[in-house]
Amino acid sequence: MTAESETPSADVPALRVAQLEKHYGALKAVDRVSFEVRHGEIVGLLGPNGAGKTTTINMILGLLEPSAGEVRIGGIDLRARRGAALARTNFAAVYSALPGNLTVRQNLRIFALLYDVVDVADRVGTLIEEFDLTHLAGTKCGLLSSGEQTRVALAKALLNRPELLLLDEPTASLDPSAAQLVRGKIKGLATSRRCGILWTSHNMLEVEAVCDRVLLLSHGRILLEGEPGSLPARHGAASLEELFIRVAREPLSARLDGAA
Ligand code: ATP
């Protein structure tokens, strides 16, 4: 199954997660989590340290076997058709750096081959241009600055034209100017390519600027969900940051009806 052999369907969400669970002994790291990411939508997956964000993302990426529940990418059941589902998604995070001894072009080429991209040279060339990497194409990735590495990681994540993009703190190590440029690029992916994006961040101002919707996770459960502009006021908070802090410190008082 190649990355491009099936056309994304507009009427099914890019991602549907239903009653997802991950248990480690008595600990429910992820506990009956259900949500969707539609095409063209940027959804923020927020929560304090240890809330279950990375565990959720790793299950969506097929890296961790869920204890229960279902993941569908572009309508395709990850468990039943793993290759086809994963061909529709990609991922970027600061902690998954590309091999530092390979150049930017070599890295992109190797990942394109791994993803079964049909037009490897064209695709790599287009993304090198799009992410302003032409002058760095022959440079080893290990020598790049954080901002440059983030741009390469995003280019790599788009090689297979994913309909779902998972971004774990994509701007974490960037200066404010580089972070703004990267945010602009990612917003562009959602609007022009109709990519569904699941974004984790601890920067609430960034989340307010970028995300169409947020999910606030605590102790493995989704406690709150809504638009970042209106959610704080609905729960008596002045800002998303204030609401986040309240959820982090007193998760039970922030619990939505029916979430218990
Ligand atoms: P952070 O913001 O710090 O990255 P997170 O929301 O991504 O946190 P997770 O990494 O998903 O949190 O962890 C959720 C919970 O599951 C934590 O309590 C963590 O200690 C626990 N956990 C994660 N992996 C394992 C494991 N392999 N074995 C046991 N417990 C685990």
Coordinates of C-alpha atoms and ligand atoms in Angstrom, one line a residue:
M1 CA 0.0 0.0 0.0
T2 CA 1.6 3.3 -1.0
A3 CA 1.0 6.6 0.7
E4 CA -0.8 8.0 -2.3
S5 CA -2.9 5.0 -3.5
E6 CA -6.1 6.1 -1.7
T7 CA -7.8 9.4 -2.0
P8 CA -8.8 11.0 1.3
S9 CA -12.6 11.1 1.7
A10 CA -13.8 14.6 2.6
D11 CA -16.8 13.4 4.6
V12 CA -14.9 11.3 7.2
P13 CA -12.7 13.0 9.8
A14 CA -8.9 12.9 9.3
L15 CA -8.8 11.2 12.8
R16 CA -11.4 9.5 14.9
V17 CA -10.4 8.1 18.3
A18 CA -13.0 6.2 20.2
Q19 CA -12.9 5.1 23.9
L20 CA -9.1 4.8 23.7
E21 CA -7.4 3.3 26.8
K22 CA -3.9 2.5 27.9
H23 CA -3.2 0.8 31.2
Y24 CA 0.1 0.3 32.9
G25 CA -0.8 -2.1 35.8
A26 CA -3.3 -0.1 37.9
L27 CA -2.4 3.2 36.2
K28 CA -4.8 4.3 33.4
A29 CA -2.4 6.6 31.4
V30 CA -5.2 7.1 28.9
D31 CA -8.8 6.5 30.0
R32 CA -11.8 6.3 27.6
V33 CA -10.6 9.1 25.4
S34 CA -12.8 10.0 22.3
F35 CA -12.4 12.8 19.9
E36 CA -12.1 13.7 16.2
V37 CA -9.9 15.9 14.1
R38 CA -11.6 17.1 10.9
H39 CA -9.7 17.9 7.6
G40 CA -8.4 21.5 7.8
E41 CA -8.8 21.6 11.5
I42 CA -6.0 22.2 14.1
V43 CA -6.8 20.6 17.4
G44 CA -4.7 21.3 20.5
L45 CA -4.1 18.3 22.8
L46 CA -3.3 20.0 26.1
G47 CA -2.7 18.9 29.6
P48 CA -0.2 18.9 32.5
N49 CA 2.9 16.7 32.6
G50 CA 1.9 13.1 32.8
A51 CA -1.7 13.7 31.5
G52 CA -1.4 11.1 28.8
K53 CA -0.7 13.2 25.6
T54 CA 2.3 11.4 24.4
T55 CA 0.7 8.0 25.2
T56 CA -2.3 9.0 23.1
I57 CA -0.1 10.2 20.2
N58 CA 1.9 7.0 20.3
M59 CA -1.2 4.9 20.1
I60 CA -2.4 6.9 17.1
L61 CA 1.0 6.4 15.5
G62 CA 0.7 2.6 16.0
L63 CA 3.8 2.7 18.3
L64 CA 1.9 1.5 21.3
E65 CA -0.9 -1.1 21.4
P66 CA -4.0 0.3 23.1
S67 CA -5.5 -1.6 26.0
A68 CA -9.0 -0.8 24.5
G69 CA -10.6 1.4 22.0
E70 CA -10.3 2.3 18.3
V71 CA -8.2 4.7 16.1
R72 CA -9.4 5.5 12.6
I73 CA -7.2 7.6 10.3
G74 CA -9.2 8.9 7.3
G75 CA -11.8 6.3 8.2
I76 CA -9.4 3.4 8.1
D77 CA -9.2 1.2 11.3
L78 CA -5.5 1.3 12.5
R79 CA -5.8 -2.2 14.0
A80 CA -7.3 -3.8 10.9
R81 CA -5.4 -2.0 8.2
R82 CA -2.3 -0.7 9.9
G83 CA -0.2 0.0 6.7
A84 CA -3.0 1.9 4.9
A85 CA -3.9 3.9 8.0
L86 CA -0.3 4.9 8.8
A87 CA 0.3 5.8 5.1
R88 CA -2.2 8.7 5.7
T89 CA -0.4 10.2 8.6
N90 CA 2.9 11.7 9.7
F91 CA 4.6 13.1 12.7
A92 CA 7.1 15.7 13.9
A93 CA 8.6 16.3 17.3
V94 CA 11.8 17.8 18.7
Y95 CA 12.8 14.6 20.4
S96 CA 12.7 12.5 17.2
A97 CA 15.6 14.2 15.4
L98 CA 16.6 13.0 11.9
P99 CA 19.9 11.2 11.6
G100 CA 22.5 13.9 12.1
N101 CA 25.2 12.4 9.9
L102 CA 23.0 12.6 6.8
T103 CA 22.4 15.8 4.8
V104 CA 19.0 17.4 4.6
R105 CA 18.5 16.0 1.0
Q106 CA 19.7 12.5 2.0
N107 CA 17.4 12.4 4.9
L108 CA 14.4 13.5 2.9
R109 CA 15.2 11.1 0.2
I110 CA 15.5 8.1 2.5
F111 CA 12.2 8.9 4.3
A112 CA 10.5 9.4 0.9
L113 CA 11.7 5.9 -0.1
L114 CA 10.5 4.5 3.2
Y115 CA 7.1 6.0 2.7
D116 CA 6.9 4.7 -0.9
V117 CA 6.5 8.2 -2.3
V118 CA 6.2 7.8 -6.1
D119 CA 7.9 11.0 -7.3
V120 CA 10.8 11.0 -4.9
A121 CA 13.1 13.6 -6.6
D122 CA 10.3 16.0 -7.4
R123 CA 8.7 15.7 -3.9
V124 CA 12.0 16.2 -2.1
G125 CA 12.9 19.2 -4.3
T126 CA 9.5 20.8 -3.8
L127 CA 9.6 20.5 0.0
I128 CA 13.2 21.8 0.1
E129 CA 12.0 24.9 -1.7
E130 CA 8.8 25.2 0.3
F131 CA 10.6 25.1 3.6
D132 CA 13.4 27.5 2.5
L133 CA 16.0 24.7 2.8
T134 CA 17.8 25.1 -0.6
H135 CA 20.9 26.6 0.8
L136 CA 21.0 23.8 3.5
A137 CA 20.3 20.8 1.2
G138 CA 23.9 19.6 1.4
T139 CA 24.4 20.3 5.1
K140 CA 24.4 17.4 7.6
C141 CA 21.3 17.6 9.8
G142 CA 23.4 17.4 13.0
L143 CA 24.9 20.8 12.2
L144 CA 21.6 22.6 11.8
S145 CA 20.1 25.1 14.3
S146 CA 16.9 24.1 16.2
G147 CA 14.8 26.3 13.8
E148 CA 16.4 24.7 10.8
Q149 CA 15.9 21.2 12.2
T150 CA 12.3 22.0 12.8
R151 CA 11.8 23.0 9.2
V152 CA 13.5 19.8 8.0
A153 CA 11.3 17.8 10.4
L154 CA 8.2 19.4 9.0
A155 CA 9.3 18.9 5.4
K156 CA 9.9 15.2 6.2
A157 CA 6.5 15.0 7.8
L158 CA 4.8 16.2 4.6
L159 CA 6.7 13.8 2.2
N160 CA 3.8 11.3 2.0
R161 CA 1.1 14.1 1.7
P162 CA -0.5 13.1 5.0
E163 CA -4.1 13.9 5.7
L164 CA -3.3 13.7 9.5
L165 CA -0.3 15.4 11.0
L166 CA 0.7 14.9 14.6
L167 CA 2.9 17.6 16.0
D168 CA 4.4 17.1 19.5
E169 CA 5.5 20.6 20.7
P170 CA 6.7 21.7 17.2
T171 CA 7.9 25.1 18.4
A172 CA 9.4 24.0 21.8
S173 CA 13.0 24.9 21.0
L174 CA 12.5 27.8 18.7
D175 CA 13.0 31.6 19.3
P176 CA 9.9 33.7 19.0
S177 CA 10.5 34.7 15.4
A178 CA 11.3 31.2 14.2
A179 CA 8.3 29.9 16.2
Q180 CA 6.0 32.5 14.4
L181 CA 7.2 31.4 11.0
V182 CA 6.7 27.7 11.8
R183 CA 3.2 28.4 13.2
G184 CA 2.4 30.2 9.9
K185 CA 3.6 27.3 7.9
I186 CA 1.5 24.8 9.9
K187 CA -1.6 27.0 9.7
G188 CA -1.1 27.1 6.0
L189 CA -1.0 23.3 5.8
A190 CA -4.4 23.1 7.5
T191 CA -6.0 25.7 5.2
S192 CA -4.5 25.0 1.8
R193 CA -4.0 21.2 2.0
R194 CA -6.9 20.5 4.3
C195 CA -4.6 18.5 6.6
G196 CA -6.0 17.6 10.0
I197 CA -3.5 18.6 12.7
L198 CA -3.2 17.4 16.3
W199 CA -0.9 19.7 18.1
T200 CA 0.5 19.4 21.6
S201 CA 2.0 22.5 23.3
H202 CA 2.5 23.9 26.8
N203 CA 2.4 27.5 25.4
M204 CA -1.2 28.6 25.9
L205 CA -0.7 31.9 23.9
E206 CA 0.4 29.8 21.0
V207 CA -2.5 27.5 21.3
E208 CA -4.9 30.4 21.3
A209 CA -3.3 31.8 18.2
V210 CA -3.2 28.5 16.2
C211 CA -5.8 26.0 17.4
D212 CA -9.4 25.8 16.2
R213 CA -10.3 23.6 19.1
V214 CA -8.6 22.3 22.2
L215 CA -8.9 19.2 24.4
L216 CA -7.8 19.5 28.0
L217 CA -6.5 16.2 29.3
S218 CA -5.9 15.4 32.9
H219 CA -5.1 12.0 34.5
G220 CA -5.7 10.3 31.1
R221 CA -9.3 11.8 30.7
I222 CA -10.6 14.6 28.5
L223 CA -12.0 17.1 31.0
L224 CA -12.8 20.0 28.8
E225 CA -13.2 20.6 25.1
G226 CA -14.0 23.6 23.0
E227 CA -12.7 26.7 21.1
P228 CA -9.7 28.3 22.8
G229 CA -11.4 31.7 22.5
S230 CA -14.6 30.9 24.3
L231 CA -13.7 27.9 26.5
P232 CA -12.0 29.9 29.4
A233 CA -15.0 32.2 29.9
R234 CA -17.4 29.2 29.8
H235 CA -15.6 27.9 32.9
G236 CA -15.1 31.2 34.6
A237 CA -11.5 31.7 33.7
A238 CA -9.9 34.8 32.3
S239 CA -7.6 33.0 29.9
L240 CA -6.7 29.6 28.6
E241 CA -3.6 29.7 30.8
E242 CA -5.7 30.3 33.9
L243 CA -8.0 27.4 33.0
F244 CA -5.1 25.1 32.3
I245 CA -3.6 25.9 35.7
R246 CA -6.9 25.2 37.4
V247 CA -7.2 21.9 35.6
A248 CA -3.7 21.0 36.5
R249 CA -4.2 21.8 40.2
E250 CA -7.8 20.8 40.7
P251 CA -8.9 18.5 37.9
L252 CA -12.1 17.4 39.7
S253 CA -13.5 20.9 40.0
A254 CA -13.0 21.5 36.3
R255 CA -14.7 18.3 35.3
L256 CA -17.5 18.6 32.7
D257 CA -20.9 17.1 33.2
G258 CA -20.9 13.5 32.1
A259 CA -17.1 13.2 32.1
A260 CA -16.9 11.5 35.5
Ligands
ATP1 P1 4.4 15.4 29.3 O1 3.7 16.7 29.2 O2 5.3 15.4 30.6 O3 5.2 14.9 28.1 P2 2.3 13.5 28.8 O4 0.9 14.1 28.9 O5 2.8 13.3 27.4 O6 3.3 14.3 29.7 P3 2.5 10.6 29.1 O7 4.0 10.5 28.7 O8 1.5 10.2 28.1 O9 2.2 12.1 29.6 O10 2.4 9.8 30.4 C1 1.1 9.5 31.0 C2 1.3 8.7 32.3 O11 1.6 7.3 31.9 C3 2.4 9.2 33.2 O12 1.9 9.0 34.5 C4 3.5 8.3 32.9 O13 4.4 8.1 34.0 C5 2.8 7.0 32.6 N1 3.6 6.1 31.7 C6 4.0 6.4 30.4 N2 4.6 5.4 29.8 C7 4.7 4.4 30.8 C8 5.2 3.1 30.8 N3 5.9 2.6 29.7 N4 5.1 2.4 31.9 C9 4.5 2.9 33.0 N5 3.9 4.1 33.1 C10 4.0 4.9 31.9

